mmCIF file with all atom_site columns, C-alpha atoms in Angstrom:
data_model
loop_
_atom_site.group_PDB
_atom_site.id
_atom_site.type_symbol
_atom_site.label_atom_id
_atom_site.label_alt_id
_atom_site.label_comp_id
_atom_site.label_asym_id
_atom_site.label_entity_id
_atom_site.label_seq_id
_atom_site.pdbx_PDB_ins_code
_atom_site.Cartn_x
_atom_site.Cartn_y
_atom_site.Cartn_z
_atom_site.occupancy
_atom_site.B_iso_or_equiv
_atom_site.pdbx_formal_charge
_atom_site.auth_seq_id
_atom_site.auth_comp_id
_atom_site.auth_asym_id
_atom_site.auth_atom_id
_atom_site.pdbx_PDB_model_num
ATOM 1   C CA . ASP Y 1 1   ? 119.565 160.916 44.456 1.00 66.00 ? 192 ASP Y CA 1
ATOM 2   C CA . THR Y 1 2   ? 120.710 161.241 48.096 1.00 73.00 ? 193 THR Y CA 1
ATOM 3   C CA . ALA Y 1 3   ? 118.931 164.009 50.001 1.00 93.00 ? 194 ALA Y CA 1
ATOM 4   C CA . VAL Y 1 4   ? 121.193 164.211 53.067 1.00 97.00 ? 195 VAL Y CA 1
ATOM 5   C CA . SER Y 1 5   ? 124.640 162.684 52.790 1.00 96.00 ? 196 SER Y CA 1
ATOM 6   C CA . GLN Y 1 6   ? 127.369 162.269 55.380 1.00 97.00 ? 197 GLN Y CA 1
ATOM 7   C CA . THR Y 1 7   ? 131.011 161.306 55.141 1.00 97.00 ? 198 THR Y CA 1
ATOM 8   C CA . PRO Y 1 8   ? 132.591 159.190 56.336 1.00 97.00 ? 199 PRO Y CA 1
ATOM 9   C CA . LYS Y 1 9   ? 130.132 156.417 57.162 1.00 96.00 ? 200 LYS Y CA 1
ATOM 10  C CA . TYR Y 1 10  ? 132.618 154.774 59.530 1.00 97.00 ? 201 TYR Y CA 1
ATOM 11  C CA . LEU Y 1 11  ? 135.360 156.463 61.540 1.00 97.00 ? 202 LEU Y CA 1
ATOM 12  C CA . VAL Y 1 12  ? 137.736 154.577 63.813 1.00 98.00 ? 203 VAL Y CA 1
ATOM 13  C CA . THR Y 1 13  ? 140.350 156.653 65.580 1.00 97.00 ? 204 THR Y CA 1
ATOM 14  C CA . GLN Y 1 14  ? 142.558 156.889 68.639 1.00 97.00 ? 205 GLN Y CA 1
ATOM 15  C CA . MET Y 1 15  ? 141.812 158.875 71.757 1.00 97.00 ? 206 MET Y CA 1
ATOM 16  C CA . GLY Y 1 16  ? 143.188 162.396 71.578 1.00 97.00 ? 207 GLY Y CA 1
ATOM 17  C CA . ASN Y 1 17  ? 142.898 162.734 67.812 1.00 97.00 ? 208 ASN Y CA 1
ATOM 18  C CA . ASP Y 1 18  ? 140.948 165.459 65.995 1.00 98.00 ? 209 ASP Y CA 1
ATOM 19  C CA . LYS Y 1 19  ? 138.401 164.435 63.355 1.00 98.00 ? 210 LYS Y CA 1
ATOM 20  C CA . SER Y 1 20  ? 135.726 165.976 61.150 1.00 98.00 ? 211 SER Y CA 1
ATOM 21  C CA . ILE Y 1 21  ? 132.440 164.695 59.801 1.00 98.00 ? 212 ILE Y CA 1
ATOM 22  C CA . LYS Y 1 22  ? 130.905 166.325 56.745 1.00 98.00 ? 213 LYS Y CA 1
ATOM 23  C CA . CYS Y 1 23  ? 127.244 166.728 55.873 1.00 97.00 ? 214 CYS Y CA 1
ATOM 24  C CA . GLU Y 1 24  ? 125.540 167.987 52.742 1.00 97.00 ? 215 GLU Y CA 1
ATOM 25  C CA . GLN Y 1 25  ? 121.881 168.333 51.828 1.00 97.00 ? 216 GLN Y CA 1
ATOM 26  C CA . ASN Y 1 26  ? 120.509 168.898 48.332 1.00 96.00 ? 217 ASN Y CA 1
ATOM 27  C CA . LEU Y 1 27  ? 116.936 169.615 49.407 1.00 95.00 ? 218 LEU Y CA 1
ATOM 28  C CA . GLY Y 1 28  ? 117.281 173.376 49.447 1.00 94.00 ? 219 GLY Y CA 1
ATOM 29  C CA . HIS Y 1 29  ? 116.464 173.429 53.166 1.00 93.00 ? 220 HIS Y CA 1
ATOM 30  C CA . ASP Y 1 30  ? 117.355 176.361 55.385 1.00 92.00 ? 221 ASP Y CA 1
ATOM 31  C CA . THR Y 1 31  ? 118.036 174.423 58.582 1.00 91.00 ? 222 THR Y CA 1
ATOM 32  C CA . MET Y 1 32  ? 120.478 171.653 59.419 1.00 93.00 ? 223 MET Y CA 1
ATOM 33  C CA . TYR Y 1 33  ? 121.061 169.665 62.598 1.00 93.00 ? 224 TYR Y CA 1
ATOM 34  C CA . TRP Y 1 34  ? 123.569 167.385 64.269 1.00 95.00 ? 225 TRP Y CA 1
ATOM 35  C CA . TYR Y 1 35  ? 122.329 164.602 66.536 1.00 95.00 ? 226 TYR Y CA 1
ATOM 36  C CA . LYS Y 1 36  ? 124.204 162.035 68.617 1.00 96.00 ? 227 LYS Y CA 1
ATOM 37  C CA . GLN Y 1 37  ? 122.750 158.532 69.031 1.00 96.00 ? 228 GLN Y CA 1
ATOM 38  C CA . ASP Y 1 38  ? 124.294 156.580 71.869 1.00 93.00 ? 229 ASP Y CA 1
ATOM 39  C CA . SER Y 1 39  ? 124.643 152.836 72.288 1.00 91.00 ? 230 SER Y CA 1
ATOM 40  C CA . LYS Y 1 40  ? 121.139 152.658 73.767 1.00 89.00 ? 231 LYS Y CA 1
ATOM 41  C CA . LYS Y 1 41  ? 119.716 154.307 70.635 1.00 90.00 ? 232 LYS Y CA 1
ATOM 42  C CA . PHE Y 1 42  ? 118.880 157.571 72.403 1.00 92.00 ? 233 PHE Y CA 1
ATOM 43  C CA . LEU Y 1 43  ? 118.918 160.388 69.853 1.00 93.00 ? 234 LEU Y CA 1
ATOM 44  C CA . LYS Y 1 44  ? 119.874 163.791 71.225 1.00 92.00 ? 235 LYS Y CA 1
ATOM 45  C CA . ILE Y 1 45  ? 120.156 167.133 69.468 1.00 91.00 ? 236 ILE Y CA 1
ATOM 46  C CA . MET Y 1 46  ? 123.593 168.747 69.553 1.00 93.00 ? 237 MET Y CA 1
ATOM 47  C CA . PHE Y 1 47  ? 123.441 171.744 67.230 1.00 90.00 ? 238 PHE Y CA 1
ATOM 48  C CA . SER Y 1 48  ? 121.216 173.415 64.687 1.00 89.00 ? 239 SER Y CA 1
ATOM 49  C CA . TYR Y 1 49  ? 121.983 176.029 62.065 1.00 89.00 ? 240 TYR Y CA 1
ATOM 50  C CA . ASN Y 1 50  ? 119.477 178.141 60.151 1.00 87.00 ? 241 ASN Y CA 1
ATOM 51  C CA . ASN Y 1 51  ? 120.909 179.837 57.074 1.00 84.00 ? 242 ASN Y CA 1
ATOM 52  C CA . LYS Y 1 52  ? 124.439 179.439 58.429 1.00 82.00 ? 243 LYS Y CA 1
ATOM 53  C CA . GLU Y 1 53  ? 123.449 180.888 61.809 1.00 85.00 ? 244 GLU Y CA 1
ATOM 54  C CA . LEU Y 1 54  ? 123.614 178.831 65.013 1.00 86.00 ? 245 LEU Y CA 1
ATOM 55  C CA . ILE Y 1 55  ? 120.152 178.531 66.602 1.00 82.00 ? 246 ILE Y CA 1
ATOM 56  C CA . ILE Y 1 56  ? 120.540 175.503 68.870 1.00 81.00 ? 247 ILE Y CA 1
ATOM 57  C CA . ASN Y 1 57  ? 123.592 174.729 70.948 1.00 79.00 ? 248 ASN Y CA 1
ATOM 58  C CA . GLU Y 1 58  ? 122.777 172.099 73.532 1.00 80.00 ? 249 GLU Y CA 1
ATOM 59  C CA . THR Y 1 59  ? 125.066 171.215 76.404 1.00 78.00 ? 250 THR Y CA 1
ATOM 60  C CA . VAL Y 1 60  ? 127.879 169.779 74.350 1.00 88.00 ? 251 VAL Y CA 1
ATOM 61  C CA . PRO Y 1 61  ? 131.591 169.875 75.266 1.00 90.00 ? 252 PRO Y CA 1
ATOM 62  C CA . ASN Y 1 62  ? 133.362 172.710 73.500 1.00 91.00 ? 253 ASN Y CA 1
ATOM 63  C CA . ARG Y 1 63  ? 135.581 170.097 71.855 1.00 95.00 ? 254 ARG Y CA 1
ATOM 64  C CA . PHE Y 1 64  ? 132.698 169.837 69.387 1.00 95.00 ? 255 PHE Y CA 1
ATOM 65  C CA . SER Y 1 65  ? 132.538 172.696 66.911 1.00 93.00 ? 256 SER Y CA 1
ATOM 66  C CA . PRO Y 1 66  ? 130.041 172.877 64.061 1.00 93.00 ? 257 PRO Y CA 1
ATOM 67  C CA . LYS Y 1 67  ? 130.795 174.870 60.933 1.00 93.00 ? 258 LYS Y CA 1
ATOM 68  C CA . SER Y 1 68  ? 128.369 175.866 58.214 1.00 92.00 ? 259 SER Y CA 1
ATOM 69  C CA . PRO Y 1 69  ? 130.154 177.256 55.138 1.00 92.00 ? 260 PRO Y CA 1
ATOM 70  C CA . ASP Y 1 70  ? 126.815 177.610 53.348 1.00 91.00 ? 261 ASP Y CA 1
ATOM 71  C CA . LYS Y 1 71  ? 123.254 176.525 54.039 1.00 90.00 ? 262 LYS Y CA 1
ATOM 72  C CA . ALA Y 1 72  ? 123.707 173.224 52.203 1.00 95.00 ? 263 ALA Y CA 1
ATOM 73  C CA . HIS Y 1 73  ? 126.615 172.107 54.383 1.00 95.00 ? 264 HIS Y CA 1
ATOM 74  C CA . LEU Y 1 74  ? 127.072 171.564 58.100 1.00 95.00 ? 265 LEU Y CA 1
ATOM 75  C CA . ASN Y 1 75  ? 130.287 169.978 59.250 1.00 96.00 ? 266 ASN Y CA 1
ATOM 76  C CA . LEU Y 1 76  ? 131.196 168.760 62.724 1.00 97.00 ? 267 LEU Y CA 1
ATOM 77  C CA . HIS Y 1 77  ? 134.744 168.986 64.014 1.00 97.00 ? 268 HIS Y CA 1
ATOM 78  C CA . ILE Y 1 78  ? 135.727 167.146 67.173 1.00 97.00 ? 269 ILE Y CA 1
ATOM 79  C CA . ASN Y 1 79  ? 138.950 167.912 69.025 1.00 97.00 ? 270 ASN Y CA 1
ATOM 80  C CA . SER Y 1 80  ? 140.768 165.651 71.469 1.00 97.00 ? 271 SER Y CA 1
ATOM 81  C CA . LEU Y 1 81  ? 138.467 162.693 70.989 1.00 97.00 ? 272 LEU Y CA 1
ATOM 82  C CA . GLU Y 1 82  ? 137.471 160.716 74.093 1.00 97.00 ? 273 GLU Y CA 1
ATOM 83  C CA . LEU Y 1 83  ? 136.170 157.175 74.531 1.00 97.00 ? 274 LEU Y CA 1
ATOM 84  C CA . GLY Y 1 84  ? 132.736 158.548 75.429 1.00 95.00 ? 275 GLY Y CA 1
ATOM 85  C CA . ASP Y 1 85  ? 132.455 160.234 72.049 1.00 96.00 ? 276 ASP Y CA 1
ATOM 86  C CA . SER Y 1 86  ? 131.904 156.821 70.445 1.00 97.00 ? 277 SER Y CA 1
ATOM 87  C CA . ALA Y 1 87  ? 128.400 156.933 68.990 1.00 97.00 ? 278 ALA Y CA 1
ATOM 88  C CA . VAL Y 1 88  ? 126.512 157.350 65.751 1.00 98.00 ? 279 VAL Y CA 1
ATOM 89  C CA . TYR Y 1 89  ? 126.283 160.956 64.614 1.00 98.00 ? 280 TYR Y CA 1
ATOM 90  C CA . PHE Y 1 90  ? 123.371 161.935 62.397 1.00 97.00 ? 281 PHE Y CA 1
ATOM 91  C CA . CYS Y 1 91  ? 123.006 165.016 60.297 1.00 97.00 ? 282 CYS Y CA 1
ATOM 92  C CA . ALA Y 1 92  ? 119.472 166.160 59.410 1.00 95.00 ? 283 ALA Y CA 1
ATOM 93  C CA . SER Y 1 93  ? 117.784 169.019 57.611 1.00 94.00 ? 284 SER Y CA 1
ATOM 94  C CA . SER Y 1 94  ? 114.363 170.644 57.542 1.00 92.00 ? 285 SER Y CA 1
ATOM 95  C CA . GLN Y 1 95  ? 112.740 173.274 55.361 1.00 89.00 ? 286 GLN Y CA 1
ATOM 96  C CA . ASP Y 1 96  ? 112.594 176.297 57.667 1.00 80.00 ? 287 ASP Y CA 1
ATOM 97  C CA . GLY Y 1 97  ? 113.539 175.191 61.177 1.00 74.00 ? 288 GLY Y CA 1
ATOM 98  C CA . LEU Y 1 98  ? 110.384 176.622 62.680 1.00 74.00 ? 289 LEU Y CA 1
ATOM 99  C CA . ALA Y 1 99  ? 109.721 176.331 66.391 1.00 70.00 ? 290 ALA Y CA 1
ATOM 100 C CA . GLY Y 1 100 ? 107.229 173.701 67.468 1.00 71.00 ? 291 GLY Y CA 1
ATOM 101 C CA . GLY Y 1 101 ? 108.739 170.714 65.671 1.00 73.00 ? 292 GLY Y CA 1
ATOM 102 C CA . GLN Y 1 102 ? 106.065 170.361 62.993 1.00 80.00 ? 293 GLN Y CA 1
ATOM 103 C CA . GLU Y 1 103 ? 108.464 170.108 60.109 1.00 86.00 ? 294 GLU Y CA 1
ATOM 104 C CA . THR Y 1 104 ? 109.751 166.873 58.693 1.00 90.00 ? 295 THR Y CA 1
ATOM 105 C CA . GLN Y 1 105 ? 113.386 166.325 59.449 1.00 92.00 ? 296 GLN Y CA 1
ATOM 106 C CA . TYR Y 1 106 ? 115.352 164.382 56.840 1.00 94.00 ? 297 TYR Y CA 1
ATOM 107 C CA . PHE Y 1 107 ? 118.193 162.376 58.300 1.00 96.00 ? 298 PHE Y CA 1
ATOM 108 C CA . GLY Y 1 108 ? 121.443 161.284 56.745 1.00 97.00 ? 299 GLY Y CA 1
ATOM 109 C CA . PRO Y 1 109 ? 122.663 157.681 57.015 1.00 96.00 ? 300 PRO Y CA 1
ATOM 110 C CA . GLY Y 1 110 ? 124.836 158.391 60.057 1.00 97.00 ? 301 GLY Y CA 1
ATOM 111 C CA . THR Y 1 111 ? 128.551 158.304 60.847 1.00 98.00 ? 302 THR Y CA 1
ATOM 112 C CA . ARG Y 1 112 ? 129.634 155.529 63.162 1.00 97.00 ? 303 ARG Y CA 1
ATOM 113 C CA . LEU Y 1 113 ? 132.462 156.875 65.298 1.00 98.00 ? 304 LEU Y CA 1
ATOM 114 C CA . LEU Y 1 114 ? 134.566 154.505 67.376 1.00 98.00 ? 305 LEU Y CA 1
ATOM 115 C CA . VAL Y 1 115 ? 137.236 155.966 69.611 1.00 97.00 ? 306 VAL Y CA 1
ATOM 116 C CA . LEU Y 1 116 ? 139.858 153.471 70.812 1.00 97.00 ? 307 LEU Y CA 1
ATOM 117 C CA . THR X 2 1   ? 116.288 165.935 80.811 1.00 60.00 ? 235 THR X CA 1
ATOM 118 C CA . GLN X 2 2   ? 114.284 163.098 79.251 1.00 68.00 ? 236 GLN X CA 1
ATOM 119 C CA . LEU X 2 3   ? 110.954 164.627 78.274 1.00 82.00 ? 237 LEU X CA 1
ATOM 120 C CA . LEU X 2 4   ? 109.431 161.638 76.529 1.00 92.00 ? 238 LEU X CA 1
ATOM 121 C CA . GLU X 2 5   ? 109.157 158.115 77.910 1.00 93.00 ? 239 GLU X CA 1
ATOM 122 C CA . GLN X 2 6   ? 108.520 155.315 75.448 1.00 96.00 ? 240 GLN X CA 1
ATOM 123 C CA . SER X 2 7   ? 107.261 151.872 76.292 1.00 95.00 ? 241 SER X CA 1
ATOM 124 C CA . PRO X 2 8   ? 107.901 149.109 75.818 1.00 97.00 ? 242 PRO X CA 1
ATOM 125 C CA . GLN X 2 9   ? 111.616 149.408 75.152 1.00 95.00 ? 243 GLN X CA 1
ATOM 126 C CA . PHE X 2 10  ? 111.724 146.063 73.321 1.00 97.00 ? 244 PHE X CA 1
ATOM 127 C CA . LEU X 2 11  ? 108.977 144.086 71.655 1.00 97.00 ? 245 LEU X CA 1
ATOM 128 C CA . SER X 2 12  ? 109.264 140.733 69.908 1.00 97.00 ? 246 SER X CA 1
ATOM 129 C CA . ILE X 2 13  ? 106.117 139.378 68.300 1.00 97.00 ? 247 ILE X CA 1
ATOM 130 C CA . GLN X 2 14  ? 105.027 137.006 65.592 1.00 97.00 ? 248 GLN X CA 1
ATOM 131 C CA . GLU X 2 15  ? 103.707 138.000 62.207 1.00 98.00 ? 249 GLU X CA 1
ATOM 132 C CA . GLY X 2 16  ? 100.006 138.759 62.318 1.00 97.00 ? 250 GLY X CA 1
ATOM 133 C CA . GLU X 2 17  ? 99.882  140.003 65.906 1.00 98.00 ? 251 GLU X CA 1
ATOM 134 C CA . ASN X 2 18  ? 98.788  143.499 66.916 1.00 98.00 ? 252 ASN X CA 1
ATOM 135 C CA . LEU X 2 19  ? 100.856 145.817 69.074 1.00 98.00 ? 253 LEU X CA 1
ATOM 136 C CA . THR X 2 20  ? 100.794 149.268 70.645 1.00 98.00 ? 254 THR X CA 1
ATOM 137 C CA . VAL X 2 21  ? 103.729 151.506 71.490 1.00 98.00 ? 255 VAL X CA 1
ATOM 138 C CA . TYR X 2 22  ? 103.295 154.351 73.955 1.00 97.00 ? 256 TYR X CA 1
ATOM 139 C CA . CYS X 2 23  ? 104.972 157.718 74.255 1.00 96.00 ? 257 CYS X CA 1
ATOM 140 C CA . ASN X 2 24  ? 104.278 159.666 77.447 1.00 95.00 ? 258 ASN X CA 1
ATOM 141 C CA . SER X 2 25  ? 105.311 162.960 78.949 1.00 93.00 ? 259 SER X CA 1
ATOM 142 C CA . SER X 2 26  ? 104.350 165.468 81.605 1.00 91.00 ? 260 SER X CA 1
ATOM 143 C CA . SER X 2 27  ? 105.027 168.261 79.116 1.00 90.00 ? 261 SER X CA 1
ATOM 144 C CA . VAL X 2 28  ? 102.593 169.650 76.580 1.00 92.00 ? 262 VAL X CA 1
ATOM 145 C CA . PHE X 2 29  ? 103.848 169.446 73.019 1.00 92.00 ? 263 PHE X CA 1
ATOM 146 C CA . SER X 2 30  ? 102.786 171.519 70.026 1.00 90.00 ? 264 SER X CA 1
ATOM 147 C CA . SER X 2 31  ? 103.446 168.530 67.798 1.00 91.00 ? 265 SER X CA 1
ATOM 148 C CA . LEU X 2 32  ? 104.390 164.900 68.057 1.00 94.00 ? 266 LEU X CA 1
ATOM 149 C CA . GLN X 2 33  ? 106.194 162.958 65.383 1.00 95.00 ? 267 GLN X CA 1
ATOM 150 C CA . TRP X 2 34  ? 106.850 159.255 64.917 1.00 97.00 ? 268 TRP X CA 1
ATOM 151 C CA . TYR X 2 35  ? 109.938 158.038 63.083 1.00 97.00 ? 269 TYR X CA 1
ATOM 152 C CA . ARG X 2 36  ? 111.109 154.575 62.110 1.00 97.00 ? 270 ARG X CA 1
ATOM 153 C CA . GLN X 2 37  ? 114.794 153.736 61.960 1.00 96.00 ? 271 GLN X CA 1
ATOM 154 C CA . GLU X 2 38  ? 116.148 150.632 60.284 1.00 94.00 ? 272 GLU X CA 1
ATOM 155 C CA . PRO X 2 39  ? 119.585 149.200 61.111 1.00 91.00 ? 273 PRO X CA 1
ATOM 156 C CA . GLY X 2 40  ? 122.401 151.216 59.577 1.00 91.00 ? 274 GLY X CA 1
ATOM 157 C CA . GLU X 2 41  ? 120.141 154.041 58.462 1.00 94.00 ? 275 GLU X CA 1
ATOM 158 C CA . GLY X 2 42  ? 118.791 157.330 59.727 1.00 96.00 ? 276 GLY X CA 1
ATOM 159 C CA . PRO X 2 43  ? 115.259 157.793 61.083 1.00 96.00 ? 277 PRO X CA 1
ATOM 160 C CA . VAL X 2 44  ? 112.470 158.329 58.560 1.00 96.00 ? 278 VAL X CA 1
ATOM 161 C CA . LEU X 2 45  ? 109.331 160.263 59.412 1.00 95.00 ? 279 LEU X CA 1
ATOM 162 C CA . LEU X 2 46  ? 106.095 158.265 59.542 1.00 97.00 ? 280 LEU X CA 1
ATOM 163 C CA . VAL X 2 47  ? 103.630 160.882 60.746 1.00 96.00 ? 281 VAL X CA 1
ATOM 164 C CA . THR X 2 48  ? 103.173 164.243 62.470 1.00 94.00 ? 282 THR X CA 1
ATOM 165 C CA . VAL X 2 49  ? 100.202 164.948 64.736 1.00 94.00 ? 283 VAL X CA 1
ATOM 166 C CA . VAL X 2 50  ? 99.454  168.453 65.969 1.00 92.00 ? 284 VAL X CA 1
ATOM 167 C CA . THR X 2 51  ? 95.898  168.539 67.361 1.00 93.00 ? 285 THR X CA 1
ATOM 168 C CA . GLY X 2 52  ? 94.865  167.032 70.688 1.00 94.00 ? 286 GLY X CA 1
ATOM 169 C CA . GLY X 2 53  ? 92.857  163.848 70.063 1.00 95.00 ? 287 GLY X CA 1
ATOM 170 C CA . GLU X 2 54  ? 94.021  163.624 66.466 1.00 95.00 ? 288 GLU X CA 1
ATOM 171 C CA . VAL X 2 55  ? 94.120  160.179 64.879 1.00 97.00 ? 289 VAL X CA 1
ATOM 172 C CA . LYS X 2 56  ? 96.049  159.432 61.712 1.00 97.00 ? 290 LYS X CA 1
ATOM 173 C CA . LYS X 2 57  ? 96.255  156.196 59.806 1.00 97.00 ? 291 LYS X CA 1
ATOM 174 C CA . LEU X 2 58  ? 99.038  154.985 57.564 1.00 95.00 ? 292 LEU X CA 1
ATOM 175 C CA . LYS X 2 59  ? 97.995  151.604 56.123 1.00 96.00 ? 293 LYS X CA 1
ATOM 176 C CA . ARG X 2 60  ? 98.176  149.234 59.130 1.00 97.00 ? 294 ARG X CA 1
ATOM 177 C CA . LEU X 2 61  ? 99.613  151.892 61.443 1.00 97.00 ? 295 LEU X CA 1
ATOM 178 C CA . THR X 2 62  ? 97.332  154.097 63.562 1.00 98.00 ? 296 THR X CA 1
ATOM 179 C CA . PHE X 2 63  ? 98.729  157.086 65.420 1.00 97.00 ? 297 PHE X CA 1
ATOM 180 C CA . GLN X 2 64  ? 96.916  158.999 68.128 1.00 97.00 ? 298 GLN X CA 1
ATOM 181 C CA . PHE X 2 65  ? 97.795  162.232 69.905 1.00 96.00 ? 299 PHE X CA 1
ATOM 182 C CA . GLY X 2 66  ? 96.419  162.518 73.422 1.00 96.00 ? 300 GLY X CA 1
ATOM 183 C CA . ASP X 2 67  ? 93.703  165.073 74.153 1.00 95.00 ? 301 ASP X CA 1
ATOM 184 C CA . ALA X 2 68  ? 96.054  167.049 76.392 1.00 95.00 ? 302 ALA X CA 1
ATOM 185 C CA . ARG X 2 69  ? 98.918  166.777 73.855 1.00 94.00 ? 303 ARG X CA 1
ATOM 186 C CA . LYS X 2 70  ? 101.147 165.090 76.432 1.00 94.00 ? 304 LYS X CA 1
ATOM 187 C CA . ASP X 2 71  ? 101.141 161.570 75.042 1.00 95.00 ? 305 ASP X CA 1
ATOM 188 C CA . SER X 2 72  ? 100.810 159.551 71.868 1.00 96.00 ? 306 SER X CA 1
ATOM 189 C CA . SER X 2 73  ? 100.400 155.965 70.777 1.00 97.00 ? 307 SER X CA 1
ATOM 190 C CA . LEU X 2 74  ? 101.264 153.931 67.727 1.00 98.00 ? 308 LEU X CA 1
ATOM 191 C CA . HIS X 2 75  ? 99.170  150.859 67.013 1.00 98.00 ? 309 HIS X CA 1
ATOM 192 C CA . ILE X 2 76  ? 100.174 148.325 64.366 1.00 98.00 ? 310 ILE X CA 1
ATOM 193 C CA . THR X 2 77  ? 97.597  145.852 63.130 1.00 98.00 ? 311 THR X CA 1
ATOM 194 C CA . ALA X 2 78  ? 98.655  142.467 61.785 1.00 98.00 ? 312 ALA X CA 1
ATOM 195 C CA . ALA X 2 79  ? 102.377 143.153 62.069 1.00 97.00 ? 313 ALA X CA 1
ATOM 196 C CA . GLN X 2 80  ? 104.656 141.977 59.288 1.00 97.00 ? 314 GLN X CA 1
ATOM 197 C CA . PRO X 2 81  ? 108.409 141.273 59.269 1.00 96.00 ? 315 PRO X CA 1
ATOM 198 C CA . GLY X 2 82  ? 108.865 144.460 57.252 1.00 95.00 ? 316 GLY X CA 1
ATOM 199 C CA . ASP X 2 83  ? 107.650 146.440 60.291 1.00 96.00 ? 317 ASP X CA 1
ATOM 200 C CA . THR X 2 84  ? 110.801 145.450 62.182 1.00 97.00 ? 318 THR X CA 1
ATOM 201 C CA . GLY X 2 85  ? 112.783 148.482 63.282 1.00 97.00 ? 319 GLY X CA 1
ATOM 202 C CA . LEU X 2 86  ? 113.292 151.122 65.944 1.00 97.00 ? 320 LEU X CA 1
ATOM 203 C CA . TYR X 2 87  ? 110.260 153.355 66.453 1.00 98.00 ? 321 TYR X CA 1
ATOM 204 C CA . LEU X 2 88  ? 111.003 156.795 67.849 1.00 97.00 ? 322 LEU X CA 1
ATOM 205 C CA . CYS X 2 89  ? 108.561 159.410 69.048 1.00 96.00 ? 323 CYS X CA 1
ATOM 206 C CA . ALA X 2 90  ? 109.694 163.023 69.031 1.00 94.00 ? 324 ALA X CA 1
ATOM 207 C CA . GLY X 2 91  ? 107.959 166.050 70.493 1.00 92.00 ? 325 GLY X CA 1
ATOM 208 C CA . GLY X 2 92  ? 108.238 169.681 69.543 1.00 87.00 ? 326 GLY X CA 1
ATOM 209 C CA . LEU X 2 93  ? 107.753 172.372 72.189 1.00 82.00 ? 327 LEU X CA 1
ATOM 210 C CA . ALA X 2 94  ? 106.020 175.576 71.181 1.00 76.00 ? 328 ALA X CA 1
ATOM 211 C CA . SER X 2 95  ? 108.996 177.691 72.164 1.00 74.00 ? 329 SER X CA 1
ATOM 212 C CA . GLY X 2 96  ? 111.706 175.342 70.985 1.00 72.00 ? 330 GLY X CA 1
ATOM 213 C CA . TYR X 2 97  ? 113.408 174.537 67.727 1.00 74.00 ? 331 TYR X CA 1
ATOM 214 C CA . ALA X 2 98  ? 114.687 171.110 68.729 1.00 79.00 ? 332 ALA X CA 1
ATOM 215 C CA . LEU X 2 99  ? 112.885 167.803 68.581 1.00 87.00 ? 333 LEU X CA 1
ATOM 216 C CA . ASN X 2 100 ? 112.897 165.918 71.875 1.00 89.00 ? 334 ASN X CA 1
ATOM 217 C CA . PHE X 2 101 ? 113.207 162.225 71.154 1.00 93.00 ? 335 PHE X CA 1
ATOM 218 C CA . GLY X 2 102 ? 112.065 159.295 73.250 1.00 94.00 ? 336 GLY X CA 1
ATOM 219 C CA . LYS X 2 103 ? 114.470 156.410 73.777 1.00 93.00 ? 337 LYS X CA 1
ATOM 220 C CA . GLY X 2 104 ? 112.737 154.307 71.169 1.00 95.00 ? 338 GLY X CA 1
ATOM 221 C CA . THR X 2 105 ? 110.987 150.964 70.931 1.00 97.00 ? 339 THR X CA 1
ATOM 222 C CA . SER X 2 106 ? 112.841 148.165 69.172 1.00 97.00 ? 340 SER X CA 1
ATOM 223 C CA . LEU X 2 107 ? 110.321 145.994 67.372 1.00 97.00 ? 341 LEU X CA 1
ATOM 224 C CA . LEU X 2 108 ? 111.102 142.553 65.982 1.00 97.00 ? 342 LEU X CA 1
ATOM 225 C CA . VAL X 2 109 ? 108.454 140.770 63.953 1.00 97.00 ? 343 VAL X CA 1
ATOM 226 C CA . THR X 2 110 ? 109.256 137.160 63.159 1.00 97.00 ? 344 THR X CA 1
ATOM 227 C CA . PRO X 2 111 ? 107.604 135.138 60.383 1.00 95.00 ? 345 PRO X CA 1
#
């Protein structure tokens, strides 16, 4: 039974296109996250939502727009894709999203985005 | 800003050897987590340490949080091929909601 799932797993697209990545968690968690992992494996937070409310919005181009229709889903829409957007995007969730980072974060399997 | 520095970046050892991975910072963290990521998958939590000087053991893995809560280490005894993966440390700041990840240590254990 998958805890955090993402679709698609692979996404190959042309520069300038608009694409979406979907994420769902069945853990009953209140907080969800989007991370970007670059080619050097560096994992960086992009956004976080707690009960559908945005609580973290790191320095990310405004071409990236998260949407949380309910607390079990956090989707990521990317407009006007650029070569530099190629990376692996991970969705994660945690129980409460408390400050201090003591909670376990459960990661999805990742979406490998390649922009040509 | 890169808050956490991990070393070494790459490590290739033979089965049965011991190794230590370091995670250092000039910032004080309220917690420090270690994750392992296998190829094609997301990171999976190994341990969380929250008290300065705390030591936790997970089978052959020993985790330590520095007294000043600025650094941590992961020691693996008698490494096995199944330990191969990317080890990531991640720190939580008292005032922050985000985890700050190190750049990871890629470990390869060969039979």
